[in-house]
Structures are given as structure tokens and as C-alpha cells.
Amino acid sequence: MTQEAPTPGTATEDPNAGASPPATPFGMRGVGKHALIYGFGVLLTKAASFLMLPVYTRYLTPADYGVMALIEMALDLISIVAGAQLVLGVFRFYHKADTEAERSAVVSTSLLALAASYGFVGVVTFLLADPLSVLVFRSDVHGGLVRIASGSLAFQSLIIVPLAYARVRDLSVLYVAASAARLVLSLGLAVLFLVGLGWGVRGVFMASLITNIVVGTGLAIWVLRAVGTSFSRAVTRDLLRYGIPLVVTQLAAFTLTFADRFFLQAAADEAVVGLYNLAYQFGFLLAVIGFTPFEQVWSPKRFEIVKRHDRDAILSQGFRYLNLVLLPVGVGIALFTEDVLRLVATPPFFSAADVVPIILIAYVLQSWTMVQDIGILVKERTGYVTVATWTAAGVALIAYWVLIPRYLAWGAAYATVLAFAVRYGLTYLFSQRLFPVRYEWGSVLRIAAFSIVTAVVSIALPPLPLAVAVPARLALFVVYCLAVWRFAGLSAAERTAIRNLLRTLTASVRTRLAVSARGS
């Protein structure tokens, strides 16, 4: 039987109350170190995913890709109901707790509660698989695929809570190692089932199910050994109070991100959905390469930063550093998506590149939203996030209804940008009213301007052979990077820090290559 754990300490209303003046500068270097480790893991994941593109585009049709996307989106929606957003409370209440016992209670309670919730919802989804298939596809033909996916859902919490614990403890190496193990197992099984056994979409879902069972069980055992199995009703109440508005918000965020696929299916067919979903993968690529490594460290760390008197300078610096990575990565994706598809995919998938630049704009706005909502979160007024996101979702639904039947994927992409812009504007406004932060916008807007100009020039280039297109776009990207370096407003100290970081990374890569060469 589990024991009632201590209740985490209650923070004062003003996060700066009682804070002492910072005796030493905030450790941005530590943020950068862990972000680089997370970035390595993200690059590994995306590299493996792109290596799988030739497999997927040869063993799956655009319609298969669309079926897979629609089932995954339906399960994503169900996972929101299961409480996916409650895990964000781990970051808030872990740092809010006063003792190690209280912090352990936050983690173990989150894991046990979400495991029960996800397990229950997974069973219900399994039992209702055929009606769910009818709802999504107007036929029960894909009910078997839904049942396999429901098993993956049931074990999902055993992965997300341990990974959140690794992040909050700055265990970036362990986080990346666990993610890499999950990736290797999933892709290996997918190749076996898809190529070796010819199972098609069913093989992809089976690979995900087995991976979640194996990796989730291992991670859950590790966490429970580290923090124990205490269960706190007080922590549960805090998680629900903090997280339920975010659950409601995530339903609206789902509408913003995925509802356009269902409108596309109604206006066209699964093949159009598949191509649009492939284009969206490049938008996700910006999120996972340009934003996620930074966010993995910054999201929990900023609750520590707000206790300092120099919080504005640090938060503004962090936002600027984010954009020094986010926007150049976005430009790189916009420039080379078409060429990548011509290299790794088959011709039926090439047109997915057309709407990628528009989708990238939406994901820049999303990244800004997730960084500049700090005032709402630190004041624990997450209802404001709900208001902003549902307002944006309403705008999205109207725009989808008006634009998608006429313009299909282009209409979906432009509607998404409009809705993301509304959400960002409202979130920024609410956050600044609750907890004002003075951001330095000059350098960020200059980088954004350079990014837009570079993307427009690339789009204006005439069709070129691949052997000419790649060098031309590479030269354009180099010019863009030089402009950012020269005019982005970097201080001398920041330029020196970036040079030292690049030297360190180069030396590390050379060392690893040398070790690998000796080992071979």
C-alpha cells in the first residue's frame, strides 16, 4: 500500500518575494551544455527518421501515409483526455517543493496517477476501436489498426513521466540515451515488419506498441527505484488544479495543429492528407531541432530564473539565443526541403514541399508562444492559456471551413499560420500583464527579416537540376548566416562564446571520429 507523502511547499504570490540579489551570473553556459546534449539526441532521431523516408515512401502509398496520420492524430486526441498535459505540473511542483521527499512525491504520484489514467483510456479505446474507425474513416476497415495503436497509448505514460523527471534533474545524457534506445528499437522493428514481413501500416503500429512496452517498463522501474512509490493526494490535487486547464487548452491546440487533416479528408481523400502530413513533418522538424533542445532545458529552468532580480535580462537573453538557432534552422529547412524529397522520396511525394515554408512560419510562432508564456505559468493562471488557445482554435476552424475546400493544402497552411498568430498575440498580452518581462526585440526582428528575404529569394529561383540547386541554395544559406552574424546585434562576449562553442564541438567530433577509427 502506498503512503501519503508530504505536500510540496507553497510559493508566495510574487515569485521574487524573498529572493536574494544574484551574487553570481546565471549559468547560461549550463543551459547551453544540456541543450547541446538534447540537440544531439534530436538530431539523431531526425536523422534516423529521414533515413526511413525512402522506406516509407516505397512501401507505403500517400493514402497509407494518410491513414497512419489520421489514426495517430485520433490517438493523440485521446491521450489529451488521458491527461498528457498533467506531466507539465512535474516541472512546476518539483521546483516548488522544499524537501527531497516532497520532490520524490511529485514524481512518483505523477507516474502512478498517469499510468492508471492512460491504462484505463487505452482499454476503452481498444473496446471502441471499430466505432472510432467509423468515426474517422466512415468505415470499420481500420479497426484492427486502432486496437494496436490503443496498446501503445496505454503504455505511453510510462515513458513521458520518466523523461520529464530526467529533464527536471538535468539528466540530459540519460534522457538522450533512453530516447535513442527507443528510436533504435522502434525503427528496427518497423523495418522488420514493413520490409521483411510486408505488414504495411500494421507493421509501423506494431513496432510502436512493442517499443512502448519494453522502453516504458524499463523507465518506470528506474524512476520508482529512484523516488519510491509514495502517492500523495495533495500532489494529485495540485496536478489536477494546474493541469486541467492545460488539458482543455491542449484540446484547442490539437484543433490548431491537426484538425485541418480531417477537413482535408472531407474535401479530398487520404492521399491529400498523407502529402500534407509529410509537409507538416518538416514543420515538426523545425520544432524538434530548432526549439526542443533549448526547451528541454529552458522550460523547467525558467521557474528558477523568475526568482532572481535580474530575471528580465536572463529571460530576454534566452529568447534571443533561441532565435539565433530557431530562425536559421527554419531557413535551412525551407531552402532544402524540395531537394531532400527529390533525393529520398518517390515522385508522388514531391509536391509536399510546396507548403513547407508556410508551415514553418506557424512553428516559429508556436515556439515564441511556448517561451513567452512564463508570466501565465509562474502566476499559475493557466486559464489564460486556455482562453488564448481556444480563441485561436475558433479562428482556425472558421479558416479551415472557408479556405480548405477551395485551396486544399494551401488553405490549411495559411489558416494554421493565422490561428497560431492569434494564439501568440493573446498569450504574449496576457503573460505581460500578469508578469511583465522586458524582451529585447531589435536583434530578433532583424534575424526574422533576413530569414524572410532569404526564403523568398529561394522560392523565386527557377527550377534547377539537383546538382545545381543544392550548391545554389547552400551559397544562399551561407550569405544568410553571414548577415545574421554581422547584423544580429551579438555582443563581443557572445561572439567569443559562440566561437568557443564551435571549436569545442569540432574538437569533440574529431575525437569521436578518431576513437571510432582506432576501434575499427
CSV table of N, CA and C in Angstrom, one decimal, residues 126-260:
chain,number,residue,atom,x,y,z
A,126,PHE,N,-9.5,0.4,-27.0
A,126,PHE,CA,-9.4,-0.9,-27.6
A,126,PHE,C,-10.8,-1.4,-27.8
A,127,LEU,N,-11.7,-1.3,-26.8
A,127,LEU,CA,-13.0,-1.8,-26.9
A,127,LEU,C,-13.9,-1.1,-27.9
A,128,LEU,N,-13.6,0.2,-28.1
A,128,LEU,CA,-14.4,1.0,-29.1
A,128,LEU,C,-13.6,1.3,-30.4
A,129,ALA,N,-12.7,0.4,-30.7
A,129,ALA,CA,-11.9,0.6,-31.9
A,129,ALA,C,-12.7,0.7,-33.2
A,130,ASP,N,-13.7,-0.2,-33.4
A,130,ASP,CA,-14.5,-0.2,-34.6
A,130,ASP,C,-15.3,1.1,-34.8
A,131,PRO,N,-16.0,1.5,-33.7
A,131,PRO,CA,-16.7,2.8,-33.8
A,131,PRO,C,-15.8,3.9,-34.1
A,132,LEU,N,-14.6,3.9,-33.5
A,132,LEU,CA,-13.7,5.0,-33.7
A,132,LEU,C,-13.2,5.0,-35.2
A,133,SER,N,-13.0,3.8,-35.8
A,133,SER,CA,-12.7,3.7,-37.2
A,133,SER,C,-13.8,4.3,-38.1
A,134,VAL,N,-15.0,4.0,-37.7
A,134,VAL,CA,-16.1,4.5,-38.5
A,134,VAL,C,-16.2,6.0,-38.4
A,135,LEU,N,-15.9,6.5,-37.2
A,135,LEU,CA,-16.0,8.0,-37.0
A,135,LEU,C,-14.9,8.7,-37.8
A,136,VAL,N,-13.7,8.1,-37.9
A,136,VAL,CA,-12.6,8.8,-38.6
A,136,VAL,C,-12.7,8.5,-40.1
A,137,PHE,N,-13.0,7.2,-40.5
A,137,PHE,CA,-12.9,6.8,-41.9
A,137,PHE,C,-14.2,6.5,-42.6
A,138,ARG,N,-15.3,6.6,-41.8
A,138,ARG,CA,-16.6,6.3,-42.3
A,138,ARG,C,-16.7,4.8,-42.6
A,139,SER,N,-15.9,4.0,-42.0
A,139,SER,CA,-15.8,2.5,-42.2
A,139,SER,C,-15.1,1.9,-41.1
A,140,ASP,N,-15.4,0.7,-40.7
A,140,ASP,CA,-14.7,0.0,-39.6
A,140,ASP,C,-13.5,-0.8,-40.2
A,141,VAL,N,-13.1,-0.5,-41.4
A,141,VAL,CA,-12.0,-1.3,-42.0
A,141,VAL,C,-10.7,-1.2,-41.3
A,142,HIS,N,-10.5,-0.1,-40.6
A,142,HIS,CA,-9.2,0.2,-39.9
A,142,HIS,C,-9.3,-0.1,-38.4
A,143,GLY,N,-10.3,-0.8,-37.9
A,143,GLY,CA,-10.5,-1.0,-36.5
A,143,GLY,C,-9.3,-1.8,-35.9
A,144,GLY,N,-8.8,-2.7,-36.7
A,144,GLY,CA,-7.6,-3.5,-36.2
A,144,GLY,C,-6.4,-2.6,-35.9
A,145,LEU,N,-6.2,-1.7,-36.8
A,145,LEU,CA,-5.1,-0.7,-36.6
A,145,LEU,C,-5.3,0.1,-35.3
A,146,VAL,N,-6.5,0.5,-35.1
A,146,VAL,CA,-6.8,1.3,-33.9
A,146,VAL,C,-6.6,0.5,-32.7
A,147,ARG,N,-6.9,-0.8,-32.7
A,147,ARG,CA,-6.7,-1.6,-31.5
A,147,ARG,C,-5.2,-1.7,-31.2
A,148,ILE,N,-4.3,-1.9,-32.2
A,148,ILE,CA,-2.9,-1.9,-32.0
A,148,ILE,C,-2.4,-0.6,-31.4
A,149,ALA,N,-2.9,0.5,-32.0
A,149,ALA,CA,-2.5,1.8,-31.5
A,149,ALA,C,-2.9,2.1,-30.1
A,150,SER,N,-4.1,1.5,-29.7
A,150,SER,CA,-4.6,1.7,-28.3
A,150,SER,C,-3.6,1.1,-27.3
A,151,GLY,N,-3.0,0.0,-27.7
A,151,GLY,CA,-2.0,-0.6,-26.8
A,151,GLY,C,-0.8,0.3,-26.6
A,152,SER,N,-0.3,0.9,-27.6
A,152,SER,CA,0.8,1.9,-27.5
A,152,SER,C,0.4,3.0,-26.6
A,153,LEU,N,-0.8,3.5,-26.7
A,153,LEU,CA,-1.3,4.6,-25.8
A,153,LEU,C,-1.3,4.2,-24.4
A,154,ALA,N,-1.7,3.0,-24.1
A,154,ALA,CA,-1.8,2.5,-22.7
A,154,ALA,C,-0.4,2.6,-22.0
A,155,PHE,N,0.7,2.4,-22.7
A,155,PHE,CA,2.0,2.4,-22.1
A,155,PHE,C,2.7,3.7,-22.2
A,156,GLN,N,2.1,4.7,-22.8
A,156,GLN,CA,2.8,5.9,-23.1
A,156,GLN,C,3.2,6.7,-21.9
A,157,SER,N,2.4,6.7,-20.8
A,157,SER,CA,2.7,7.5,-19.6
A,157,SER,C,4.0,6.9,-19.0
A,158,LEU,N,4.3,5.7,-19.1
A,158,LEU,CA,5.5,5.1,-18.5
A,158,LEU,C,6.7,5.6,-19.2
A,159,ILE,N,6.6,6.3,-20.3
A,159,ILE,CA,7.7,7.0,-20.9
A,159,ILE,C,7.8,8.4,-20.6
A,160,ILE,N,6.6,9.1,-20.7
A,160,ILE,CA,6.7,10.6,-20.6
A,160,ILE,C,7.0,11.1,-19.2
A,161,VAL,N,6.5,10.4,-18.2
A,161,VAL,CA,6.9,10.9,-16.8
A,161,VAL,C,8.3,10.7,-16.5
A,162,PRO,N,8.9,9.5,-16.7
A,162,PRO,CA,10.4,9.3,-16.5
A,162,PRO,C,11.2,10.3,-17.3
A,163,LEU,N,10.8,10.6,-18.5
A,163,LEU,CA,11.6,11.6,-19.3
A,163,LEU,C,11.5,13.0,-18.7
A,164,ALA,N,10.3,13.3,-18.2
A,164,ALA,CA,10.2,14.6,-17.6
A,164,ALA,C,11.0,14.7,-16.3
A,165,TYR,N,11.1,13.6,-15.6
A,165,TYR,CA,12.0,13.5,-14.4
A,165,TYR,C,13.4,13.7,-14.8
A,166,ALA,N,13.8,13.1,-15.9
A,166,ALA,CA,15.2,13.2,-16.3
A,166,ALA,C,15.5,14.7,-16.7
A,167,ARG,N,14.6,15.3,-17.3
A,167,ARG,CA,14.7,16.8,-17.7
A,167,ARG,C,14.9,17.6,-16.4
A,168,VAL,N,14.0,17.4,-15.5
A,168,VAL,CA,14.0,18.3,-14.3
A,168,VAL,C,15.2,18.1,-13.4
A,169,ARG,N,15.9,16.9,-13.6
A,169,ARG,CA,17.1,16.7,-12.8
A,169,ARG,C,18.3,17.0,-13.7
A,170,ASP,N,18.2,17.5,-14.9
A,170,ASP,CA,19.3,17.8,-15.8
A,170,ASP,C,20.1,16.6,-16.2
A,171,LEU,N,19.4,15.4,-16.3
A,171,LEU,CA,20.0,14.2,-16.7
A,171,LEU,C,19.9,14.1,-18.2
A,172,SER,N,20.5,15.0,-18.9
A,172,SER,CA,20.3,15.1,-20.3
A,172,SER,C,20.9,13.9,-21.0
A,173,VAL,N,22.1,13.4,-20.5
A,173,VAL,CA,22.7,12.2,-21.2
A,173,VAL,C,21.8,11.0,-21.1
A,174,LEU,N,21.2,10.8,-19.9
A,174,LEU,CA,20.3,9.7,-19.7
A,174,LEU,C,19.0,9.8,-20.6
A,175,TYR,N,18.5,11.0,-20.7
A,175,TYR,CA,17.4,11.3,-21.5
A,175,TYR,C,17.6,10.9,-23.0
A,176,VAL,N,18.8,11.4,-23.5
A,176,VAL,CA,19.1,11.1,-24.9
A,176,VAL,C,19.4,9.6,-25.1
A,177,ALA,N,20.0,9.0,-24.1
A,177,ALA,CA,20.3,7.5,-24.2
A,177,ALA,C,18.9,6.7,-24.3
A,178,ALA,N,18.0,7.1,-23.4
A,178,ALA,CA,16.7,6.4,-23.4
A,178,ALA,C,15.9,6.7,-24.7
A,179,SER,N,16.0,7.9,-25.2
A,179,SER,CA,15.3,8.3,-26.5
A,179,SER,C,16.0,7.5,-27.6
A,180,ALA,N,17.3,7.4,-27.6
A,180,ALA,CA,18.0,6.7,-28.7
A,180,ALA,C,17.6,5.2,-28.6
A,181,ALA,N,17.6,4.6,-27.5
A,181,ALA,CA,17.2,3.2,-27.4
A,181,ALA,C,15.8,3.0,-27.9
A,182,ARG,N,14.9,3.9,-27.5
A,182,ARG,CA,13.5,3.8,-28.1
A,182,ARG,C,13.5,3.9,-29.6
A,183,LEU,N,14.3,4.8,-30.1
A,183,LEU,CA,14.4,5.0,-31.6
A,183,LEU,C,14.9,3.8,-32.3
A,184,VAL,N,16.0,3.3,-31.8
A,184,VAL,CA,16.6,2.1,-32.5
A,184,VAL,C,15.7,0.9,-32.5
A,185,LEU,N,15.1,0.7,-31.3
A,185,LEU,CA,14.1,-0.5,-31.3
A,185,LEU,C,12.9,-0.3,-32.2
A,186,SER,N,12.4,0.9,-32.2
A,186,SER,CA,11.2,1.2,-33.0
A,186,SER,C,11.5,1.1,-34.5
A,187,LEU,N,12.6,1.7,-34.9
A,187,LEU,CA,12.9,1.7,-36.3
A,187,LEU,C,13.3,0.3,-36.8
A,188,GLY,N,14.1,-0.4,-35.9
A,188,GLY,CA,14.5,-1.8,-36.3
A,188,GLY,C,13.2,-2.7,-36.5
A,189,LEU,N,12.3,-2.6,-35.6
A,189,LEU,CA,11.1,-3.4,-35.7
A,189,LEU,C,10.2,-2.9,-36.9
A,190,ALA,N,10.2,-1.6,-37.2
A,190,ALA,CA,9.5,-1.1,-38.3
A,190,ALA,C,10.0,-1.7,-39.6
A,191,VAL,N,11.3,-1.7,-39.7
A,191,VAL,CA,12.0,-2.3,-40.9
A,191,VAL,C,11.6,-3.7,-41.1
A,192,LEU,N,11.7,-4.5,-40.0
A,192,LEU,CA,11.4,-5.9,-40.0
A,192,LEU,C,10.0,-6.1,-40.4
A,193,PHE,N,9.0,-5.4,-39.8
A,193,PHE,CA,7.6,-5.7,-40.1
A,193,PHE,C,7.2,-5.1,-41.5
A,194,LEU,N,7.8,-4.0,-41.8
A,194,LEU,CA,7.3,-3.3,-43.1
A,194,LEU,C,8.0,-3.9,-44.3
A,195,VAL,N,9.3,-4.1,-44.2
A,195,VAL,CA,10.1,-4.6,-45.4
A,195,VAL,C,10.2,-6.1,-45.4
A,196,GLY,N,10.6,-6.7,-44.2
A,196,GLY,CA,10.8,-8.1,-44.1
A,196,GLY,C,9.5,-8.9,-44.2
A,197,LEU,N,8.4,-8.5,-43.5
A,197,LEU,CA,7.2,-9.2,-43.4
A,197,LEU,C,6.1,-8.7,-44.3
A,198,GLY,N,6.3,-7.4,-44.8
A,198,GLY,CA,5.3,-6.8,-45.7
A,198,GLY,C,4.0,-6.5,-45.0
A,199,TRP,N,4.0,-6.1,-43.7
A,199,TRP,CA,2.8,-5.8,-43.0
A,199,TRP,C,2.2,-4.4,-43.3
A,200,GLY,N,2.9,-3.6,-44.0
A,200,GLY,CA,2.4,-2.3,-44.3
A,200,GLY,C,2.2,-1.4,-43.0
A,201,VAL,N,1.1,-0.6,-43.0
A,201,VAL,CA,0.8,0.3,-41.9
A,201,VAL,C,0.7,-0.5,-40.6
A,202,ARG,N,0.2,-1.7,-40.6
A,202,ARG,CA,0.1,-2.5,-39.4
A,202,ARG,C,1.5,-2.7,-38.8
A,203,GLY,N,2.5,-2.9,-39.6
A,203,GLY,CA,3.8,-3.1,-39.1
A,203,GLY,C,4.4,-1.9,-38.3
A,204,VAL,N,4.1,-0.7,-38.8
A,204,VAL,CA,4.5,0.5,-38.1
A,204,VAL,C,3.9,0.6,-36.8
A,205,PHE,N,2.6,0.3,-36.7
A,205,PHE,CA,1.9,0.4,-35.4
A,205,PHE,C,2.4,-0.7,-34.4
A,206,MET,N,2.6,-1.9,-34.9
A,206,MET,CA,3.1,-3.0,-34.1
A,206,MET,C,4.5,-2.6,-33.5
A,207,ALA,N,5.4,-2.0,-34.3
A,207,ALA,CA,6.7,-1.6,-33.9
A,207,ALA,C,6.6,-0.6,-32.7
A,208,SER,N,5.6,0.3,-32.8
A,208,SER,CA,5.4,1.3,-31.8
A,208,SER,C,4.9,0.7,-30.5
A,209,LEU,N,4.0,-0.3,-30.6
A,209,LEU,CA,3.4,-1.0,-29.5
A,209,LEU,C,4.5,-1.7,-28.7
A,210,ILE,N,5.3,-2.5,-29.4
A,210,ILE,CA,6.4,-3.3,-28.7
A,210,ILE,C,7.4,-2.3,-28.1
A,211,THR,N,7.7,-1.3,-28.8
A,211,THR,CA,8.7,-0.3,-28.2
A,211,THR,C,8.2,0.3,-26.9
A,212,ASN,N,7.0,0.8,-26.9
A,212,ASN,CA,6.4,1.4,-25.7
A,212,ASN,C,6.4,0.5,-24.6
A,213,ILE,N,6.1,-0.8,-24.8
A,213,ILE,CA,6.0,-1.8,-23.7
A,213,ILE,C,7.4,-2.0,-23.1
A,214,VAL,N,8.4,-2.2,-24.0
A,214,VAL,CA,9.7,-2.5,-23.5
A,214,VAL,C,10.4,-1.3,-22.8
A,215,VAL,N,10.4,-0.2,-23.5
A,215,VAL,CA,11.1,1.0,-23.0
A,215,VAL,C,10.3,1.6,-21.8
A,216,GLY,N,9.0,1.7,-21.9
A,216,GLY,CA,8.2,2.2,-20.9
A,216,GLY,C,8.4,1.5,-19.6
A,217,THR,N,8.4,0.1,-19.6
A,217,THR,CA,8.5,-0.7,-18.4
A,217,THR,C,9.9,-0.4,-17.8
A,218,GLY,N,11.0,-0.4,-18.6
A,218,GLY,CA,12.3,-0.1,-18.1
A,218,GLY,C,12.4,1.2,-17.4
A,219,LEU,N,11.9,2.3,-18.1
A,219,LEU,CA,12.0,3.6,-17.5
A,219,LEU,C,11.2,3.7,-16.2
A,220,ALA,N,10.0,3.1,-16.2
A,220,ALA,CA,9.2,3.2,-15.0
A,220,ALA,C,9.9,2.5,-13.8
A,221,ILE,N,10.5,1.4,-14.0
A,221,ILE,CA,11.2,0.7,-12.9
A,221,ILE,C,12.4,1.6,-12.4
A,222,TRP,N,13.1,2.3,-13.4
A,222,TRP,CA,14.2,3.2,-13.0
A,222,TRP,C,13.7,4.3,-12.1
A,223,VAL,N,12.6,4.9,-12.5
A,223,VAL,CA,12.1,6.1,-11.7
A,223,VAL,C,11.6,5.7,-10.3
A,224,LEU,N,10.8,4.6,-10.3
A,224,LEU,CA,10.3,4.2,-9.0
A,224,LEU,C,11.4,3.7,-8.0
A,225,ARG,N,12.5,3.2,-8.5
A,225,ARG,CA,13.6,2.9,-7.7
A,225,ARG,C,14.3,4.2,-7.2
A,226,ALA,N,14.3,5.2,-8.0
A,226,ALA,CA,14.9,6.5,-7.6
A,226,ALA,C,14.1,7.3,-6.6
A,227,VAL,N,12.7,7.3,-6.8
A,227,VAL,CA,11.9,8.2,-6.0
A,227,VAL,C,10.9,7.4,-5.0
A,228,GLY,N,10.8,6.1,-5.2
A,228,GLY,CA,9.9,5.4,-4.3
A,228,GLY,C,8.5,5.3,-4.9
A,229,THR,N,7.6,4.8,-4.2
A,229,THR,CA,6.2,4.6,-4.7
A,229,THR,C,5.2,5.3,-3.8
A,230,SER,N,5.6,6.4,-3.2
A,230,SER,CA,4.7,7.2,-2.4
A,230,SER,C,3.6,7.8,-3.3
A,231,PHE,N,2.4,7.9,-2.8
A,231,PHE,CA,1.3,8.5,-3.5
A,231,PHE,C,0.7,9.6,-2.6
A,232,SER,N,0.6,10.8,-3.1
A,232,SER,CA,0.1,12.0,-2.4
A,232,SER,C,-1.2,12.5,-3.0
A,233,ARG,N,-2.2,12.5,-2.2
A,233,ARG,CA,-3.5,13.1,-2.6
A,233,ARG,C,-3.3,14.6,-2.9
A,234,ALA,N,-2.5,15.2,-2.0
A,234,ALA,CA,-2.3,16.7,-2.2
A,234,ALA,C,-1.6,17.0,-3.5
A,235,VAL,N,-0.6,16.2,-3.8
A,235,VAL,CA,0.1,16.4,-5.1
A,235,VAL,C,-0.9,16.1,-6.2
A,236,THR,N,-1.7,15.1,-6.1
A,236,THR,CA,-2.7,14.8,-7.2
A,236,THR,C,-3.6,16.0,-7.4
A,237,ARG,N,-4.1,16.6,-6.3
A,237,ARG,CA,-4.9,17.8,-6.4
A,237,ARG,C,-4.2,19.0,-7.0
A,238,ASP,N,-2.9,19.2,-6.7
A,238,ASP,CA,-2.2,20.2,-7.3
A,238,ASP,C,-2.0,20.0,-8.8
A,239,LEU,N,-1.7,18.7,-9.1
A,239,LEU,CA,-1.5,18.4,-10.6
A,239,LEU,C,-2.8,18.7,-11.3
A,240,LEU,N,-3.9,18.3,-10.8
A,240,LEU,CA,-5.2,18.5,-11.4
A,240,LEU,C,-5.5,19.9,-11.6
A,241,ARG,N,-5.3,20.7,-10.5
A,241,ARG,CA,-5.6,22.1,-10.5
A,241,ARG,C,-4.8,22.8,-11.5
A,242,TYR,N,-3.5,22.5,-11.6
A,242,TYR,CA,-2.6,23.1,-12.5
A,242,TYR,C,-2.8,22.6,-13.9
A,243,GLY,N,-3.1,21.3,-14.1
A,243,GLY,CA,-3.1,20.7,-15.4
A,243,GLY,C,-4.4,20.7,-16.1
A,244,ILE,N,-5.5,20.6,-15.4
A,244,ILE,CA,-6.8,20.5,-16.1
A,244,ILE,C,-7.0,21.7,-17.1
A,245,PRO,N,-6.7,22.9,-16.7
A,245,PRO,CA,-6.9,24.0,-17.7
A,245,PRO,C,-5.9,23.7,-18.9
A,246,LEU,N,-4.8,23.1,-18.7
A,246,LEU,CA,-3.9,22.8,-19.8
A,246,LEU,C,-4.4,21.7,-20.6
A,247,VAL,N,-5.1,20.7,-20.0
A,247,VAL,CA,-5.8,19.7,-20.8
A,247,VAL,C,-6.8,20.3,-21.7
A,248,VAL,N,-7.6,21.2,-21.2
A,248,VAL,CA,-8.6,21.8,-22.0
A,248,VAL,C,-7.9,22.6,-23.1
A,249,THR,N,-6.8,23.3,-22.7
A,249,THR,CA,-6.1,24.1,-23.7
A,249,THR,C,-5.5,23.2,-24.8
A,250,GLN,N,-5.0,22.0,-24.4
A,250,GLN,CA,-4.4,21.1,-25.4
A,250,GLN,C,-5.4,20.6,-26.4
A,251,LEU,N,-6.7,20.5,-26.0
A,251,LEU,CA,-7.7,20.1,-26.9
A,251,LEU,C,-7.8,21.2,-28.0
A,252,ALA,N,-7.7,22.5,-27.6
A,252,ALA,CA,-7.7,23.5,-28.6
A,252,ALA,C,-6.4,23.5,-29.4
A,253,ALA,N,-5.3,23.2,-28.8
A,253,ALA,CA,-4.0,23.1,-29.5
A,253,ALA,C,-4.1,22.0,-30.5
A,254,PHE,N,-4.8,20.9,-30.2
A,254,PHE,CA,-4.9,19.8,-31.1
A,254,PHE,C,-5.7,20.3,-32.3
A,255,THR,N,-6.8,21.1,-32.1
A,255,THR,CA,-7.5,21.7,-33.2
A,255,THR,C,-6.7,22.5,-34.1
A,256,LEU,N,-5.8,23.3,-33.5
A,256,LEU,CA,-4.9,24.2,-34.3
A,256,LEU,C,-3.9,23.4,-35.1
A,257,THR,N,-3.4,22.3,-34.6
A,257,THR,CA,-2.4,21.5,-35.2
A,257,THR,C,-2.9,20.4,-36.2
A,258,PHE,N,-4.0,19.8,-35.8
A,258,PHE,CA,-4.3,18.6,-36.5
A,258,PHE,C,-5.7,18.6,-37.2
A,259,ALA,N,-6.6,19.5,-36.8
A,259,ALA,CA,-8.0,19.4,-37.3
A,259,ALA,C,-8.0,19.7,-38.8
A,260,ASP,N,-7.0,20.4,-39.3
A,260,ASP,CA,-7.0,20.6,-40.8
A,260,ASP,C,-7.0,19.3,-41.6
